[in-house]
Structures are given as structure tokens and as C-alpha cells.
């Protein structure tokens, strides 16, 4: 794996296009899922002004904390609980402009103000979620959703073919 990715300046869309192209080729060279998820969380945290970036992986009837960048986080989330558990249950992205307005939101940090959670899909099955938090209200939009869904389901789900 190359030692660094280039984060270009420009619009958020241009940054995502550049970053996803680089990630796609970098991840192709490594088969270990945890290593790849760890690097993806590091790259996203580095490229954008996110407060917390990480993965929760489905293990039996729970989501269990996986590779992440940021502050201490809760380790286990039940299906249907919190933003992550709803994303798993519904198998749809949850874009939350104000976490205080989301019933059942699990506050791992009081600094988190908005959040996006994207399910990782293998066919119709959810095998994990990508969770990103911001310390700013309304930080995520449809551009984030579109590119993060591409990352999760065009790139990452191909790495998890078990
Ligand atoms: N806020 C999430 C919990 C995970 S932390 O944000 C890292 C939720 O409500 O599911």
C-alpha cells in the first residue's frame, strides 16, 4: 500500500472523486478487511473535518465496534437502537442533521452534533455500518451520502465476500 493519499483542494464533490479513486486502487492491493477498514477510517478523518469516523460490524445480533478514528466509543449496539442500529435494521443510510432530534440517538460523545450512518451491504444483507459524526450541526448532505454510499457499496463490500 502507498504511504499517502493526496487530498486535493476544491469542492467536496471533487475531493470525494479524487479520494475514492485513490482508495479503490489502494484497497485492491490488500485483502485483509480490518487493515482496509482501518485505513479508510484514517483517510476519511484526515481528508474531511469529521469528528469521528468508524465502522461497526455485525456479529450475531449486535453491531460491534471495529476500526475507527476519534474518541472512545460504545462497543456494542443492538439492532434498531441508535442511529447505527436503525441503519442496520432498515438497511438504509441515516442522515441526521441534529442528533438531539433523533429519538434513541446513542451519544458516545457530547460533542457530536450531526451524524451519517451508511449500511455496508452484501446483496440485501447488512454486514456492518460506516458511522461518521461531526461536532457541527447539519454537517452532512446528499453529496456526502452519495459518495459514502459509493465507497461502502462499490468498494468496501467487494472486500467482504465471505
Ligand atoms: N451515535 C451512534 C453511536 C455510535 S457513536 O456515534 C460513535 C448511534 O446513535 O448509533
PDB file of C-alpha atoms and ligand atoms in Angstrom:
ATOM      1  CA  UNK A   1       0.000   0.000   0.000  1.00  0.00           C
ATOM      2  CA  UNK A   2       1.190   3.502  -0.811  1.00  0.00           C
ATOM      3  CA  UNK A   3       2.172   5.598   2.164  1.00  0.00           C
ATOM      4  CA  UNK A   4      -0.034   8.551   1.491  1.00  0.00           C
ATOM      5  CA  UNK A   5      -3.077   9.760  -0.332  1.00  0.00           C
ATOM      6  CA  UNK A   6      -3.292  13.156  -1.932  1.00  0.00           C
ATOM      7  CA  UNK A   7      -6.116  15.305  -0.612  1.00  0.00           C
ATOM      8  CA  UNK A   8      -6.833  17.864  -3.301  1.00  0.00           C
ATOM      9  CA  UNK A   9      -8.380  21.255  -2.705  1.00  0.00           C
ATOM     10  CA  UNK A  10     -11.645  22.036  -4.458  1.00  0.00           C
ATOM     11  CA  UNK A  11     -15.290  21.310  -3.899  1.00  0.00           C
ATOM     12  CA  UNK A  12     -16.357  18.493  -1.619  1.00  0.00           C
ATOM     13  CA  UNK A  13     -17.510  16.564  -4.685  1.00  0.00           C
ATOM     14  CA  UNK A  14     -14.090  16.936  -6.350  1.00  0.00           C
ATOM     15  CA  UNK A  15     -12.404  15.818  -3.143  1.00  0.00           C
ATOM     16  CA  UNK A  16     -14.570  12.719  -2.895  1.00  0.00           C
ATOM     17  CA  UNK A  17     -14.000  11.817  -6.561  1.00  0.00           C
ATOM     18  CA  UNK A  18     -10.249  12.058  -6.106  1.00  0.00           C
ATOM     19  CA  UNK A  19     -10.223  10.241  -2.777  1.00  0.00           C
ATOM     20  CA  UNK A  20     -12.426   7.359  -3.878  1.00  0.00           C
ATOM     21  CA  UNK A  21     -10.296   6.747  -6.973  1.00  0.00           C
ATOM     22  CA  UNK A  22      -7.180   6.586  -4.820  1.00  0.00           C
ATOM     23  CA  UNK A  23      -8.846   4.402  -2.193  1.00  0.00           C
ATOM     24  CA  UNK A  24     -10.133   1.994  -4.819  1.00  0.00           C
ATOM     25  CA  UNK A  25      -6.666   1.269  -6.136  1.00  0.00           C
ATOM     26  CA  UNK A  26      -5.032   1.227  -2.704  1.00  0.00           C
ATOM     27  CA  UNK A  27      -7.506  -1.229  -1.219  1.00  0.00           C
ATOM     28  CA  UNK A  28      -7.227  -3.567  -4.190  1.00  0.00           C
ATOM     29  CA  UNK A  29      -3.683  -4.349  -3.090  1.00  0.00           C
ATOM     30  CA  UNK A  30      -4.659  -5.601   0.379  1.00  0.00           C
ATOM     31  CA  UNK A  31      -7.014  -8.447   1.211  1.00  0.00           C
ATOM     32  CA  UNK A  32      -7.233  -8.027   4.994  1.00  0.00           C
ATOM     33  CA  UNK A  33     -10.609  -6.479   5.803  1.00  0.00           C
ATOM     34  CA  UNK A  34      -9.655  -4.944   9.159  1.00  0.00           C
ATOM     35  CA  UNK A  35      -6.496  -3.382   7.727  1.00  0.00           C
ATOM     36  CA  UNK A  36      -8.511  -1.850   4.902  1.00  0.00           C
ATOM     37  CA  UNK A  37     -11.295  -0.538   7.162  1.00  0.00           C
ATOM     38  CA  UNK A  38      -8.657   0.945   9.482  1.00  0.00           C
ATOM     39  CA  UNK A  39      -7.044   2.817   6.608  1.00  0.00           C
ATOM     40  CA  UNK A  40     -10.387   4.006   5.229  1.00  0.00           C
ATOM     41  CA  UNK A  41     -11.336   5.490   8.596  1.00  0.00           C
ATOM     42  CA  UNK A  42      -7.925   7.188   8.857  1.00  0.00           C
ATOM     43  CA  UNK A  43      -8.145   8.613   5.343  1.00  0.00           C
ATOM     44  CA  UNK A  44     -11.684   9.976   5.798  1.00  0.00           C
ATOM     45  CA  UNK A  45     -10.806  11.541   9.153  1.00  0.00           C
ATOM     46  CA  UNK A  46      -7.731  13.126   7.617  1.00  0.00           C
ATOM     47  CA  UNK A  47      -9.419  14.419   4.463  1.00  0.00           C
ATOM     48  CA  UNK A  48     -12.539  15.972   5.917  1.00  0.00           C
ATOM     49  CA  UNK A  49     -13.258  17.866   9.074  1.00  0.00           C
ATOM     50  CA  UNK A  50     -15.046  14.915  10.704  1.00  0.00           C
ATOM     51  CA  UNK A  51     -15.148  14.464  14.476  1.00  0.00           C
ATOM     52  CA  UNK A  52     -15.382  10.656  14.498  1.00  0.00           C
ATOM     53  CA  UNK A  53     -15.193   8.061  11.727  1.00  0.00           C
ATOM     54  CA  UNK A  54     -15.508   4.345  12.224  1.00  0.00           C
ATOM     55  CA  UNK A  55     -17.032   1.004  11.447  1.00  0.00           C
ATOM     56  CA  UNK A  56     -19.370  -1.227  13.401  1.00  0.00           C
ATOM     57  CA  UNK A  57     -19.508  -4.829  12.186  1.00  0.00           C
ATOM     58  CA  UNK A  58     -22.453  -7.213  12.537  1.00  0.00           C
ATOM     59  CA  UNK A  59     -21.611 -10.028  14.949  1.00  0.00           C
ATOM     60  CA  UNK A  60     -24.574 -12.280  15.704  1.00  0.00           C
ATOM     61  CA  UNK A  61     -27.336  -9.991  16.996  1.00  0.00           C
ATOM     62  CA  UNK A  62     -25.224  -6.880  17.603  1.00  0.00           C
ATOM     63  CA  UNK A  63     -23.064  -4.298  15.945  1.00  0.00           C
ATOM     64  CA  UNK A  64     -19.574  -4.447  17.438  1.00  0.00           C
ATOM     65  CA  UNK A  65     -17.078  -1.584  17.243  1.00  0.00           C
ATOM     66  CA  UNK A  66     -14.484  -2.041  14.515  1.00  0.00           C
ATOM     67  CA  UNK A  67     -11.653   0.141  13.215  1.00  0.00           C
ATOM     68  CA  UNK A  68     -12.202   3.838  13.929  1.00  0.00           C
ATOM     69  CA  UNK A  69     -10.543   7.234  14.298  1.00  0.00           C
ATOM     70  CA  UNK A  70     -11.669   9.517  17.081  1.00  0.00           C
ATOM     71  CA  UNK A  71     -12.610   9.433  20.712  1.00  0.00           C
ATOM     72  CA  UNK A  72     -13.649   6.431  22.819  1.00  0.00           C
ATOM     73  CA  UNK A  73     -16.891   4.919  21.515  1.00  0.00           C
ATOM     74  CA  UNK A  74     -19.532   2.486  22.711  1.00  0.00           C
ATOM     75  CA  UNK A  75     -18.600  -1.045  21.751  1.00  0.00           C
ATOM     76  CA  UNK A  76     -21.932  -2.819  21.147  1.00  0.00           C
ATOM     77  CA  UNK A  77     -25.204  -1.622  19.605  1.00  0.00           C
ATOM     78  CA  UNK A  78     -28.371  -3.693  19.272  1.00  0.00           C
ATOM     79  CA  UNK A  79     -30.379  -3.870  16.065  1.00  0.00           C
ATOM     80  CA  UNK A  80     -32.858  -0.977  15.934  1.00  0.00           C
ATOM     81  CA  UNK A  81     -31.018   1.019  18.621  1.00  0.00           C
ATOM     82  CA  UNK A  82     -29.445   4.404  17.949  1.00  0.00           C
ATOM     83  CA  UNK A  83     -28.698   5.755  14.508  1.00  0.00           C
ATOM     84  CA  UNK A  84     -26.424   2.803  13.712  1.00  0.00           C
ATOM     85  CA  UNK A  85     -28.938   0.185  14.804  1.00  0.00           C
ATOM     86  CA  UNK A  86     -31.671   1.821  12.698  1.00  0.00           C
ATOM     87  CA  UNK A  87     -29.371   1.936   9.639  1.00  0.00           C
ATOM     88  CA  UNK A  88     -28.787  -1.802  10.148  1.00  0.00           C
ATOM     89  CA  UNK A  89     -32.469  -2.612  10.693  1.00  0.00           C
ATOM     90  CA  UNK A  90     -33.703  -0.523   7.762  1.00  0.00           C
ATOM     91  CA  UNK A  91     -30.650  -1.196   5.528  1.00  0.00           C
ATOM     92  CA  UNK A  92     -30.732   2.484   4.557  1.00  0.00           C
ATOM     93  CA  UNK A  93     -28.493   5.474   5.108  1.00  0.00           C
ATOM     94  CA  UNK A  94     -29.428   7.679   8.056  1.00  0.00           C
ATOM     95  CA  UNK A  95     -28.597  11.355   7.558  1.00  0.00           C
ATOM     96  CA  UNK A  96     -29.107  13.138  10.865  1.00  0.00           C
ATOM     97  CA  UNK A  97     -28.774  16.925  10.869  1.00  0.00           C
ATOM     98  CA  UNK A  98     -29.279  17.218  14.635  1.00  0.00           C
ATOM     99  CA  UNK A  99     -28.575  14.169  16.779  1.00  0.00           C
ATOM    100  CA  UNK A 100     -30.639  15.615  19.652  1.00  0.00           C
ATOM    101  CA  UNK A 101     -33.708  15.445  17.420  1.00  0.00           C
ATOM    102  CA  UNK A 102     -33.170  11.742  16.587  1.00  0.00           C
ATOM    103  CA  UNK A 103     -35.142   9.555  19.016  1.00  0.00           C
ATOM    104  CA  UNK A 104     -32.854   6.986  20.634  1.00  0.00           C
ATOM    105  CA  UNK A 105     -29.592   8.507  19.405  1.00  0.00           C
ATOM    106  CA  UNK A 106     -26.701   6.987  21.353  1.00  0.00           C
ATOM    107  CA  UNK A 107     -24.365   9.757  22.496  1.00  0.00           C
ATOM    108  CA  UNK A 108     -20.819   8.391  22.612  1.00  0.00           C
ATOM    109  CA  UNK A 109     -19.570  11.963  22.878  1.00  0.00           C
ATOM    110  CA  UNK A 110     -21.484  15.063  23.946  1.00  0.00           C
ATOM    111  CA  UNK A 111     -19.558  16.946  21.235  1.00  0.00           C
ATOM    112  CA  UNK A 112     -21.265  15.064  18.416  1.00  0.00           C
ATOM    113  CA  UNK A 113     -23.987  17.243  16.798  1.00  0.00           C
ATOM    114  CA  UNK A 114     -24.778  15.615  13.451  1.00  0.00           C
ATOM    115  CA  UNK A 115     -24.199  12.183  12.007  1.00  0.00           C
ATOM    116  CA  UNK A 116     -24.390   9.996   8.897  1.00  0.00           C
ATOM    117  CA  UNK A 117     -24.545   6.209   9.012  1.00  0.00           C
ATOM    118  CA  UNK A 118     -24.256   4.105   5.857  1.00  0.00           C
ATOM    119  CA  UNK A 119     -25.043   0.391   5.875  1.00  0.00           C
ATOM    120  CA  UNK A 120     -22.461  -1.946   4.319  1.00  0.00           C
ATOM    121  CA  UNK A 121     -24.448  -4.218   2.024  1.00  0.00           C
ATOM    122  CA  UNK A 122     -23.695  -7.649   0.623  1.00  0.00           C
ATOM    123  CA  UNK A 123     -26.724  -8.157  -1.584  1.00  0.00           C
ATOM    124  CA  UNK A 124     -29.595  -7.322   0.735  1.00  0.00           C
ATOM    125  CA  UNK A 125     -27.656  -8.316   3.851  1.00  0.00           C
ATOM    126  CA  UNK A 126     -26.071  -5.685   6.107  1.00  0.00           C
ATOM    127  CA  UNK A 127     -22.619  -6.794   7.321  1.00  0.00           C
ATOM    128  CA  UNK A 128     -21.721  -3.556   9.104  1.00  0.00           C
ATOM    129  CA  UNK A 129     -22.112   0.204   9.050  1.00  0.00           C
ATOM    130  CA  UNK A 130     -19.873   3.198   8.454  1.00  0.00           C
ATOM    131  CA  UNK A 131     -20.629   5.817  11.107  1.00  0.00           C
ATOM    132  CA  UNK A 132     -19.387   9.409  10.796  1.00  0.00           C
ATOM    133  CA  UNK A 133     -20.020  12.122  13.375  1.00  0.00           C
ATOM    134  CA  UNK A 134     -19.493  15.858  13.207  1.00  0.00           C
ATOM    135  CA  UNK A 135     -19.225  18.355  16.038  1.00  0.00           C
ATOM    136  CA  UNK A 136     -21.185  20.797  13.833  1.00  0.00           C
ATOM    137  CA  UNK A 137     -24.945  20.787  13.260  1.00  0.00           C
ATOM    138  CA  UNK A 138     -26.149  19.832   9.764  1.00  0.00           C
ATOM    139  CA  UNK A 139     -22.671  18.955   8.542  1.00  0.00           C
ATOM    140  CA  UNK A 140     -23.641  16.164   6.129  1.00  0.00           C
ATOM    141  CA  UNK A 141     -25.598  16.485   2.900  1.00  0.00           C
ATOM    142  CA  UNK A 142     -26.621  14.458  -0.147  1.00  0.00           C
ATOM    143  CA  UNK A 143     -23.117  14.786  -1.622  1.00  0.00           C
ATOM    144  CA  UNK A 144     -21.649  13.023   1.419  1.00  0.00           C
ATOM    145  CA  UNK A 145     -24.396  10.412   1.234  1.00  0.00           C
ATOM    146  CA  UNK A 146     -23.861   9.749  -2.481  1.00  0.00           C
ATOM    147  CA  UNK A 147     -20.073   9.341  -2.284  1.00  0.00           C
ATOM    148  CA  UNK A 148     -20.020   7.479   1.032  1.00  0.00           C
ATOM    149  CA  UNK A 149     -22.597   5.017  -0.339  1.00  0.00           C
ATOM    150  CA  UNK A 150     -20.346   4.504  -3.377  1.00  0.00           C
ATOM    151  CA  UNK A 151     -17.401   3.913  -1.058  1.00  0.00           C
ATOM    152  CA  UNK A 152     -19.318   1.435   1.095  1.00  0.00           C
ATOM    153  CA  UNK A 153     -21.114  -0.487  -1.583  1.00  0.00           C
ATOM    154  CA  UNK A 154     -18.962  -0.256  -4.707  1.00  0.00           C
ATOM    155  CA  UNK A 155     -15.600  -0.524  -2.966  1.00  0.00           C
ATOM    156  CA  UNK A 156     -15.811  -1.893   0.586  1.00  0.00           C
ATOM    157  CA  UNK A 157     -18.459  -4.559   0.108  1.00  0.00           C
ATOM    158  CA  UNK A 158     -16.302  -6.157  -2.603  1.00  0.00           C
ATOM    159  CA  UNK A 159     -13.642  -6.652   0.077  1.00  0.00           C
ATOM    160  CA  UNK A 160     -16.017  -8.629   2.268  1.00  0.00           C
ATOM    161  CA  UNK A 161     -17.177 -11.532   0.126  1.00  0.00           C
ATOM    162  CA  UNK A 162     -17.380 -14.138   2.865  1.00  0.00           C
TER     163      UNK A 162
HETATM  164  N1  LIG B   1     -24.304   7.795  17.708  1.00  0.00           N
HETATM  165  C1  LIG B   1     -24.309   6.408  17.323  1.00  0.00           C
HETATM  166  C2  LIG B   1     -23.466   5.570  18.248  1.00  0.00           C
HETATM  167  C3  LIG B   1     -22.064   5.411  17.812  1.00  0.00           C
HETATM  168  S1  LIG B   1     -21.110   6.755  18.109  1.00  0.00           S
HETATM  169  O1  LIG B   1     -21.645   7.926  17.445  1.00  0.00           O
HETATM  170  C4  LIG B   1     -19.543   6.502  17.662  1.00  0.00           C
HETATM  171  C5  LIG B   1     -25.738   5.894  17.309  1.00  0.00           C
HETATM  172  O2  LIG B   1     -26.658   6.584  17.752  1.00  0.00           O
HETATM  173  O3  LIG B   1     -25.941   4.754  16.856  1.00  0.00           O
END
